[in-house]
XYZ file of C-alpha atoms in Angstrom:
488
model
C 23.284 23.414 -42.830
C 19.583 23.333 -42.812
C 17.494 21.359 -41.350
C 15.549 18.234 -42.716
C 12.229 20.122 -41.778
C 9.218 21.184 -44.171
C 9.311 24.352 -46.247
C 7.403 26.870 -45.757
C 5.915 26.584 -49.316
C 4.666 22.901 -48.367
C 3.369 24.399 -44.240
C 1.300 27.054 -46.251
C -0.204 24.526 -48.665
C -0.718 21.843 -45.737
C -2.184 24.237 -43.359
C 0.195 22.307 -40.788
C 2.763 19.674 -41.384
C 2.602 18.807 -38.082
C -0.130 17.361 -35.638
C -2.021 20.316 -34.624
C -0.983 22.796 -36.408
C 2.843 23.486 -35.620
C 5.293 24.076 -38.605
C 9.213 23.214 -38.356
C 11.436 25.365 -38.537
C 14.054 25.813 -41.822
C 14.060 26.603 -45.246
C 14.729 25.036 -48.910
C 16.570 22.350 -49.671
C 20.413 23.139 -50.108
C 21.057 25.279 -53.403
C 23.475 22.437 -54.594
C 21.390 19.313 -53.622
C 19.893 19.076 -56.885
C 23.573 18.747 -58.567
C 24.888 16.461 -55.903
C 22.077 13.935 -56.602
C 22.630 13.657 -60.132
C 25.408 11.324 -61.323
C 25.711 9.058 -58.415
C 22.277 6.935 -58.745
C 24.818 3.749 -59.233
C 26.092 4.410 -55.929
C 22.309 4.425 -54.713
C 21.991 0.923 -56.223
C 25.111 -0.336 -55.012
C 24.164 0.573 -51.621
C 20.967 -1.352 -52.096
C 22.268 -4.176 -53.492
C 25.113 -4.774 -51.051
C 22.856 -4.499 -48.230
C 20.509 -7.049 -49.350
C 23.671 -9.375 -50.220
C 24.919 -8.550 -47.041
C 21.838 -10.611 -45.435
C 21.061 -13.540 -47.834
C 23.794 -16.361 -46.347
C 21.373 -16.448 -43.811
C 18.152 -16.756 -45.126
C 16.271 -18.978 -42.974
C 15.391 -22.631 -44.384
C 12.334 -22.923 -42.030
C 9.769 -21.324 -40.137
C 10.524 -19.978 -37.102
C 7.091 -19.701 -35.467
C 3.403 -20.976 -35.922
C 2.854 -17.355 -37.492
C 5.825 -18.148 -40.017
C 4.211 -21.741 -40.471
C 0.719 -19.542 -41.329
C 2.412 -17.352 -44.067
C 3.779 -20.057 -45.895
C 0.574 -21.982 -46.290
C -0.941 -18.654 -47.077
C 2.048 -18.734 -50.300
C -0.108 -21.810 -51.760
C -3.822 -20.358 -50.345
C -4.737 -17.380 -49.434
C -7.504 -18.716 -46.237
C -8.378 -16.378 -43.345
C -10.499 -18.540 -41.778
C -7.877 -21.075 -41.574
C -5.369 -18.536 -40.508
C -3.457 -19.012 -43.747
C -2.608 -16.142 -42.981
C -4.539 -15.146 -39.788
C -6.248 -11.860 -39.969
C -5.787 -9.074 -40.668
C -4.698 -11.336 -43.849
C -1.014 -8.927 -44.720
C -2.036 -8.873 -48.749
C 1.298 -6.638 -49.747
C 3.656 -8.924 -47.749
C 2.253 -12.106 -48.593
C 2.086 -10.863 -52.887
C 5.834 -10.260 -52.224
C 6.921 -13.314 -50.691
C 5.096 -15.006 -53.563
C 6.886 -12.848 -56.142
C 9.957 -14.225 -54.388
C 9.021 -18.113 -54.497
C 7.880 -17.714 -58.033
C 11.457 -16.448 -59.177
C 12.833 -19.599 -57.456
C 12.905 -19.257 -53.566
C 12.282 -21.891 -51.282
C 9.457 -21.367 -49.511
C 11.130 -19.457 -45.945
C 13.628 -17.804 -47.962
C 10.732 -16.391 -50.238
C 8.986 -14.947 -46.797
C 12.273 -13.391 -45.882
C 13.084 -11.826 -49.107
C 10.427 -9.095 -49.022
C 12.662 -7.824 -45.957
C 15.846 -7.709 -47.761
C 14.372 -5.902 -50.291
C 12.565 -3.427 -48.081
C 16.290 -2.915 -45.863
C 17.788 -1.694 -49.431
C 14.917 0.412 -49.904
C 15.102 2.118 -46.571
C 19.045 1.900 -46.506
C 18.792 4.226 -49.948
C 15.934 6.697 -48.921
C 18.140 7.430 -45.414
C 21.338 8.086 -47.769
C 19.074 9.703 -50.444
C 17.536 12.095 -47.574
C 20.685 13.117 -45.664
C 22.574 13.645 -49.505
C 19.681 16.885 -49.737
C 21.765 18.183 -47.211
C 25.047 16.780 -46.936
C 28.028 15.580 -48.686
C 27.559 12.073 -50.202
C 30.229 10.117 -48.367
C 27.820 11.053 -45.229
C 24.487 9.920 -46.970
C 26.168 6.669 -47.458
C 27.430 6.538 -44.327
C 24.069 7.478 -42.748
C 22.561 4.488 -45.087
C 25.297 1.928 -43.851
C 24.774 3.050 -40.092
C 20.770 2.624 -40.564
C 21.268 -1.107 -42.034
C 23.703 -2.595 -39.718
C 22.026 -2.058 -36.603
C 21.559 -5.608 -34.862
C 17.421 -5.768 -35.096
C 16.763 -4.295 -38.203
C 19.802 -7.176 -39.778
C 18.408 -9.963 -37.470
C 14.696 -9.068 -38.160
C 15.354 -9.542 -41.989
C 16.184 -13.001 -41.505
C 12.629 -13.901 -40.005
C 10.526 -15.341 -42.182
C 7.157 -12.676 -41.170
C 6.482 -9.432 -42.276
C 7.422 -7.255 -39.137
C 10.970 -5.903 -40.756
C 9.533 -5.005 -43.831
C 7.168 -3.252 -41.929
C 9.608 -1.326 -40.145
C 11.189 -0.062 -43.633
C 8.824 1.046 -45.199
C 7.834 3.291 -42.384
C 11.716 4.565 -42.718
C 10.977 4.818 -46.543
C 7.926 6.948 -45.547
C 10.009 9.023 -43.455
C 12.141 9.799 -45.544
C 10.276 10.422 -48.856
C 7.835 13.095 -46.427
C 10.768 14.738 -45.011
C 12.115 15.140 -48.249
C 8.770 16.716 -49.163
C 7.893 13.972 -51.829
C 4.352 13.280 -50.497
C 2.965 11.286 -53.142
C 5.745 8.704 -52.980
C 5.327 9.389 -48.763
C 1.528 8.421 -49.580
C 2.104 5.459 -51.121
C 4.830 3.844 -48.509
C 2.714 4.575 -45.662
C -0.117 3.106 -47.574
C 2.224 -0.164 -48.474
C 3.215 -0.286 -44.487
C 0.050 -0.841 -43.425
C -0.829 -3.903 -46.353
C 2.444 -5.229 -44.965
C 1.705 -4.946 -40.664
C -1.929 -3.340 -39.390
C -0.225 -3.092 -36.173
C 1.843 -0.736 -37.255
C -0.968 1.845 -37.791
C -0.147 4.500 -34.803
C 3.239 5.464 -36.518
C 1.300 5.271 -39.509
C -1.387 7.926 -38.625
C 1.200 10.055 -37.430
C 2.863 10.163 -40.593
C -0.559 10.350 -42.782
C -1.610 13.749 -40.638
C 1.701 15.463 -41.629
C 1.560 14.661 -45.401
C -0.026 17.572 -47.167
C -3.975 17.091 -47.681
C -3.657 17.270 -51.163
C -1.841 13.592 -50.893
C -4.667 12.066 -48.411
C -6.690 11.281 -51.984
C -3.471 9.336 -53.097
C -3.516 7.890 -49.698
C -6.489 6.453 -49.941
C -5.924 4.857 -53.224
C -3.107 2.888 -51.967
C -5.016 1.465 -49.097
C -7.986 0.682 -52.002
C -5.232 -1.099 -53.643
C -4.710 -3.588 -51.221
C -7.911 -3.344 -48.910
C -10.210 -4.029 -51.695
C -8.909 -7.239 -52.902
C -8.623 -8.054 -49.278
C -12.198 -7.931 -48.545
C -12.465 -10.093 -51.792
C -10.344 -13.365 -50.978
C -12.187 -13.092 -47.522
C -15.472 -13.517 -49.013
C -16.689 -9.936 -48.740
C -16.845 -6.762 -46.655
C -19.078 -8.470 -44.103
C -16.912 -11.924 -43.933
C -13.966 -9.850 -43.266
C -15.512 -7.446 -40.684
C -16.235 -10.724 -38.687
C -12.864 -12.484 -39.232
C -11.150 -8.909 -37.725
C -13.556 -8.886 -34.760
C -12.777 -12.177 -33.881
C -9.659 -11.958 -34.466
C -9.440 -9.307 -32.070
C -11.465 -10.365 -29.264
C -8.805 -13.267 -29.224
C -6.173 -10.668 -29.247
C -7.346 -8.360 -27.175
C -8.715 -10.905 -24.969
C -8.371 -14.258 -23.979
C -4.953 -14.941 -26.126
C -3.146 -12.665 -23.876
C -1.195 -11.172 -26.643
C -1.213 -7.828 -24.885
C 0.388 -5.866 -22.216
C -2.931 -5.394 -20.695
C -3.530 -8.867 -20.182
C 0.158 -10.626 -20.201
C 1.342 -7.431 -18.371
C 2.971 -4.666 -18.885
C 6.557 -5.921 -18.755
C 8.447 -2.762 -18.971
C 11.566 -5.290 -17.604
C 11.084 -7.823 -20.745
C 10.769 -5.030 -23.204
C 14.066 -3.574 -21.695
C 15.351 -6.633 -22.160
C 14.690 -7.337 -25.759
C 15.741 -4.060 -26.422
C 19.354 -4.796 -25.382
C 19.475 -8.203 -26.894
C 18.476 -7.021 -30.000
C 21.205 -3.917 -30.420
C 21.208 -1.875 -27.008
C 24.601 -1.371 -27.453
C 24.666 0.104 -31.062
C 21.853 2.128 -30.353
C 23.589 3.406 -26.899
C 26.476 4.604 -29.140
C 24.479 6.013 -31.913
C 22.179 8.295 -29.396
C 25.406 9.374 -27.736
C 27.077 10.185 -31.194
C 23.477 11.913 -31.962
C 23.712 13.745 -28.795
C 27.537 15.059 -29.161
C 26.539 15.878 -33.285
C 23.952 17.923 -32.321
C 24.857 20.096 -29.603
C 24.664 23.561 -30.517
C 22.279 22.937 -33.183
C 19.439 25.641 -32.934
C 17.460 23.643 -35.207
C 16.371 19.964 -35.288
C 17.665 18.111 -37.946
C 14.428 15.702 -37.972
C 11.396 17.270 -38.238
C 9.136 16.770 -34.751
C 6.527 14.157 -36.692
C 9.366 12.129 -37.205
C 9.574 11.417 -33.392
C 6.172 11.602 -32.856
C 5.062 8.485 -35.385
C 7.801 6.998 -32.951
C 6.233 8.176 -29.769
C 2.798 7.184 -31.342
C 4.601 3.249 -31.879
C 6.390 3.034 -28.527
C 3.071 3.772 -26.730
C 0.822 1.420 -29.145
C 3.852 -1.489 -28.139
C 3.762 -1.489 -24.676
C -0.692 -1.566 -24.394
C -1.226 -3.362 -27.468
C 1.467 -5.849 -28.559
C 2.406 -8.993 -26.678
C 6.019 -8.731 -24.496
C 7.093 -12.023 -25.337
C 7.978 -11.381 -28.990
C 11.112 -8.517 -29.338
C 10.294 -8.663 -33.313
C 7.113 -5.876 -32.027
C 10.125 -3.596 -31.455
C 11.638 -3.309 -34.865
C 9.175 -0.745 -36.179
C 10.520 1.505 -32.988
C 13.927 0.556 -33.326
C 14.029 1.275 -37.214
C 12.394 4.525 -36.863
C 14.733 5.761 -34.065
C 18.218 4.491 -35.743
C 17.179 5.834 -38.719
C 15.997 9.333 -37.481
C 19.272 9.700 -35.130
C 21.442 8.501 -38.100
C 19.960 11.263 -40.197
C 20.460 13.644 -37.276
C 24.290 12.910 -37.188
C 24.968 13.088 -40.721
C 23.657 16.270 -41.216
C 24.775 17.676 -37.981
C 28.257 15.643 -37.552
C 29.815 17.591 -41.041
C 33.068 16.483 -41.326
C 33.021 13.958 -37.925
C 29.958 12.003 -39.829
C 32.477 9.540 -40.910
C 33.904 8.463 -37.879
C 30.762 8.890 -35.496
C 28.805 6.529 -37.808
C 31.615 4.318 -38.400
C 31.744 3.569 -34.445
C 27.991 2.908 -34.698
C 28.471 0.536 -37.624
C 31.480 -1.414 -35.697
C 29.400 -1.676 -32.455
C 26.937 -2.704 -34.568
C 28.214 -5.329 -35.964
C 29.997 -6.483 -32.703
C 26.754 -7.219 -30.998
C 25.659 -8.315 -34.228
C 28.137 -11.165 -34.703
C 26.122 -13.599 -31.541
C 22.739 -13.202 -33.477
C 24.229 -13.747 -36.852
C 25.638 -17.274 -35.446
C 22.486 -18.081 -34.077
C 21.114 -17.642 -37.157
C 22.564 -20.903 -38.650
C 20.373 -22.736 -36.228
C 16.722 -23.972 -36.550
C 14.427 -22.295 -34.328
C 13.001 -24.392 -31.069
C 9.636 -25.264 -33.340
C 11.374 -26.160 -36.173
C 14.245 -28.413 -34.764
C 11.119 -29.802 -32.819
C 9.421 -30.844 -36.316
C 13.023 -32.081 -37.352
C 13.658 -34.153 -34.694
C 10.004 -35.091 -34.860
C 10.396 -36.437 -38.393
C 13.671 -38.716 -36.928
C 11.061 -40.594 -35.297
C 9.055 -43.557 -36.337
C 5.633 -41.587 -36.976
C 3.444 -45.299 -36.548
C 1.499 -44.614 -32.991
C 3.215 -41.316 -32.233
C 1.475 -38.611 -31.015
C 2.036 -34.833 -29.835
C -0.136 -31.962 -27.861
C 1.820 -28.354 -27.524
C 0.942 -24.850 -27.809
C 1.695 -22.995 -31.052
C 4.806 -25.161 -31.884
C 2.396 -27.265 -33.241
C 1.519 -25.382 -35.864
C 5.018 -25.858 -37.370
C 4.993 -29.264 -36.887
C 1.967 -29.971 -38.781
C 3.339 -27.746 -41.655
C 7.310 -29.718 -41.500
C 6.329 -33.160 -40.468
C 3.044 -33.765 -41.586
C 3.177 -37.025 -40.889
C 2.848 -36.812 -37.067
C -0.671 -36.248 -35.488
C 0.261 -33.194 -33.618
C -2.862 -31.533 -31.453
C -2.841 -28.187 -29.424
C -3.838 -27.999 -25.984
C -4.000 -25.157 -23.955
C -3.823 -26.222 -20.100
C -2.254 -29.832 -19.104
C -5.575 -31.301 -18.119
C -6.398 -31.723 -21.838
C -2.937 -33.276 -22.853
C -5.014 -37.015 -21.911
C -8.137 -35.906 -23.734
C -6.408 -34.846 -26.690
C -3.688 -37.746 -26.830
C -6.218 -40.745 -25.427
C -9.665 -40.038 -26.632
C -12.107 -43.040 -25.903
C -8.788 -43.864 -23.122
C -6.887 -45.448 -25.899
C -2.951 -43.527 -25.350
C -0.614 -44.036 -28.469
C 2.370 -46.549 -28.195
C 4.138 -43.296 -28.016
C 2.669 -40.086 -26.210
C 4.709 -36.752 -26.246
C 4.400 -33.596 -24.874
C 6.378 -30.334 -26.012
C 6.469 -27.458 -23.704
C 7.761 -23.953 -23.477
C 10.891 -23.042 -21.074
C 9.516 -21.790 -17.794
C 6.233 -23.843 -18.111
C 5.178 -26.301 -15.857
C 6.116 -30.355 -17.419
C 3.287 -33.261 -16.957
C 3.922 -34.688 -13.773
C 6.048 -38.155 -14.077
C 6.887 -37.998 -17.543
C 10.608 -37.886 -18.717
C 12.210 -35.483 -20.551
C 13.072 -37.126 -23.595
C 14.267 -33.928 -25.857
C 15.438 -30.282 -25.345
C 15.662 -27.557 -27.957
C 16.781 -23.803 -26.634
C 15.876 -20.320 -27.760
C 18.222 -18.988 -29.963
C 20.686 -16.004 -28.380
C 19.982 -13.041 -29.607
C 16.600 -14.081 -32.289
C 14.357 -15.796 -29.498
C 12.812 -14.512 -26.317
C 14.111 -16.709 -23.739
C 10.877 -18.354 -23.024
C 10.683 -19.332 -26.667
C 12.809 -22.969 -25.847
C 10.967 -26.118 -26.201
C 11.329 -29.192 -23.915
C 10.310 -32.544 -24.828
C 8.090 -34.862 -22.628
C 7.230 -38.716 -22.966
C 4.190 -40.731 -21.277
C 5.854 -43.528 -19.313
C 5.259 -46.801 -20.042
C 1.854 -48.153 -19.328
C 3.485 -51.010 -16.936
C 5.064 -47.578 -15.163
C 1.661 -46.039 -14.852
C -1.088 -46.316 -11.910
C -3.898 -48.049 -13.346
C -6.090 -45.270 -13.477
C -3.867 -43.442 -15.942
C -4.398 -46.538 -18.124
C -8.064 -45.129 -19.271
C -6.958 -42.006 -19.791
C -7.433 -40.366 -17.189
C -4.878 -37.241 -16.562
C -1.595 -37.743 -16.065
């Protein structure tokens, strides 16, 4: 069987499919590929469609995070300057989502949809990519395997762009390792409209397509780049949002490894909550398909976009949020379910089928947990049970969800607890009703009761992610120095 590598035709026209000149090893696609792919493009579709199906009972019916509460502003006006989206502005993901909520989609389900859609896609190139080279009950297989694993399902259901993201990259994959570099050109291109961040896997792949498709490359970053620049009120405007942007990224935000902390331990952990187990089974299942093998059956870019990812992730991305691993994830379970399918032959079936049902298993707590609001948005429900007259609340970026659910409330953000008074009292004048919402693990406002309690979700939300729920006593319970405002 031969590997899923590039031709030599397509090494001598690219000078090197690989980074730095190296060419993979293998030949032509299979003599009978070209018959087994015609007749069964119904089977493609019905792949497609059922995995999409298989996610939509649990479309989400709110925003999960004060990112999620950005994007679906940004479905009524496009604003980077009010972070409606915040930059770098996600133009493809954000046109999708409001393709979805124009053909009836509520507005969280229509910022979800663009993932179910892009899970069929990359469910169907996987199949379509290991049916080159195998028998068709293992493409399918390969394409069932790729879109049951636990982060790729669970990251469809989040209402932001970082699963769709992660399959299109897979769609990229596949269409270059199938040697169909215009299409390849295009996906990559599409990626990086959906996710910036996901630009080091990106790269990777864009260095291995064949020169001649850099031109098409370019066009499809045009497509969405120029437009971009437009709704941001030129070139210039958006050069400044970006910097800014990043200096509060890079900087003072702490939404990187470099200044949260590297956090090798929480990544590990993220990585088993969302699907350690599956993907245990499936590298095993790679290892025992493969043995023997004097060829890799996924060419060496393949795992070096992933490489490139894995690094950016652990320097560049915050540790807090697991959904910065689904790029990695996607590109790993769908390389290593390639790998068995073309390498298992007749033991395809059963290998993937374990990885499916261990899947699926681990699967089953996230899927429940999906039912539930997440912490910021029960926080906005519950927020909305109360009588809004004299209410007031200062958080961190829950608040952003609050203002978007239960507009009614005057919610403020405060970074450290020595601004809760100056936000909640200006002049000295508290609210008949004062409330502070804070993360799990963060210190509470000393004296105040905890009136409220929403936990992270098993299995969607980093632990930290739970919200607890803090009222200013009663004046007559207060010092009389608290009474002006000072800080409680």
């Amino acid at each position: 069987m031969p590997p899923l590598s590039t031709s030599a035709a397509t090494a001598n026209a690219h000078a090197a499919t690989e980074p730095g000149g190296a060419t993979e090893p293998g030949g032509a696609t299979e003599p009978g590929s070209a018959t087994l792919l015609r007749g069964w493009p119904w089977v493609l579709v019905g792949l497609g469609v059922t995995v999409a199906a298989s996610r939509v009972p649990w479309l989400p019916s709110a925003p999960w995070d004060h990112d999620g509460a950005n994007f679906a502003r940004a479905l009524d006006a496009f604003d980077l300057a009010r972070h409606s989206p915040h930059a770098p502005g996600y133009p493809v993901y954000v046109a999708a989502a409001r393709l979805a909520r124009l053909l009836g989609a509520g507005d969280a389900a229509a910022l979800a949809w663009p993932n179910l859609a892009g899970a069929a896609a990359a469910a169907v190139a996987v199949a379509w990519l290991v049916a080159r080279h195998a028998g068709r009950s293992a493409a399918i297989a390969a394409g069932v395997a790729y879109a049951a694993l636990p982060a790729l399902w669970l990251g469809d259901l989040a209402p932001r762009p970082d699963a769709l993201a992660a399959h299109l990259l897979v769609v990229a994959a596949s269409l270059l390792a199938a040697r169909k570099p215009a299409a390849a050109a295009l996906a990559v291109a599409s990626a990086l409209g959906v996710r910036l961040s996901v630009w080091p896997a990106a790269l990777a792949m864009a260095w291995a397509l064949p020169r001649g498709a850099w031109p098409l490359l370019a066009a499809g970053l045009a497509a969405w780049a120029v437009p971009l620049a437009a709704l941001a009120g030129g070139p210039n405007a958006l050069v400044d949002t970006m910097a800014a942007f990043g200096a509060g990224h890079f900087g003072h935000w702490g939404n990187t490894a470099a200044t949260a902390g590297l956090r090798l331990d929480q990544w590990a952990v993220h990585m088993a909550t969302q699907g350690g187990v599956a993907f245990a089974v499936l590298a095993v299942a790679t290892w025992a398909a493969s043995r023997g093998a004097r060829a890799a059956a996924v060419p060496r870019w393949w795992w070096a976009a992933t490489a490139a990812y894995a690094a950016w992730i652990v320097v560049g991305q915050n540790p807090d949020h697991p959904r910065h691993l689904w790029p990695l994830l996607a590109l790993v379970g769908a390389g290593l379910s390639v790998a068995i399918a073309v390498r298992a032959s007749r033991a395809t079936g059963p290998a993937l089928a374990g990885v499916a049902a261990a899947a699926l298993v681990q699967l089953a707590p996230g899927l429940t947990a999906a039912g539930q609001l997440s912490p910021d948005a029960a926080l906005a429900r519950w927020l909305a049970d109360q009588p809004a007259e004299s209410l007031a609340l200062a958080g961190g970026s829950e608040v952003g969800v609050v203002r978007l659910l239960t507009p009614t409330v005057r919610a403020l953000r405060v970074e450290r607890p020595a601004e809760i008074a100056v936000a909640l009292a200006p002049g000295g004048t508290w609210p008949r009703t004062a409330l502070v919402s804070v993360r799990d693990g963060q210190a509470a406002p000393a004296g105040w009761p905890l009136v409220a309690r929403f936990a992270a979700r098993p299995g969607l939300d980093a632990p930290g992610m739970g919200l607890r729920v803090f009222a200013r006593p009663r004046p007559v319970a207060l010092a009389q120095g608290h009474l002006a405002g000072d800080n409680p």
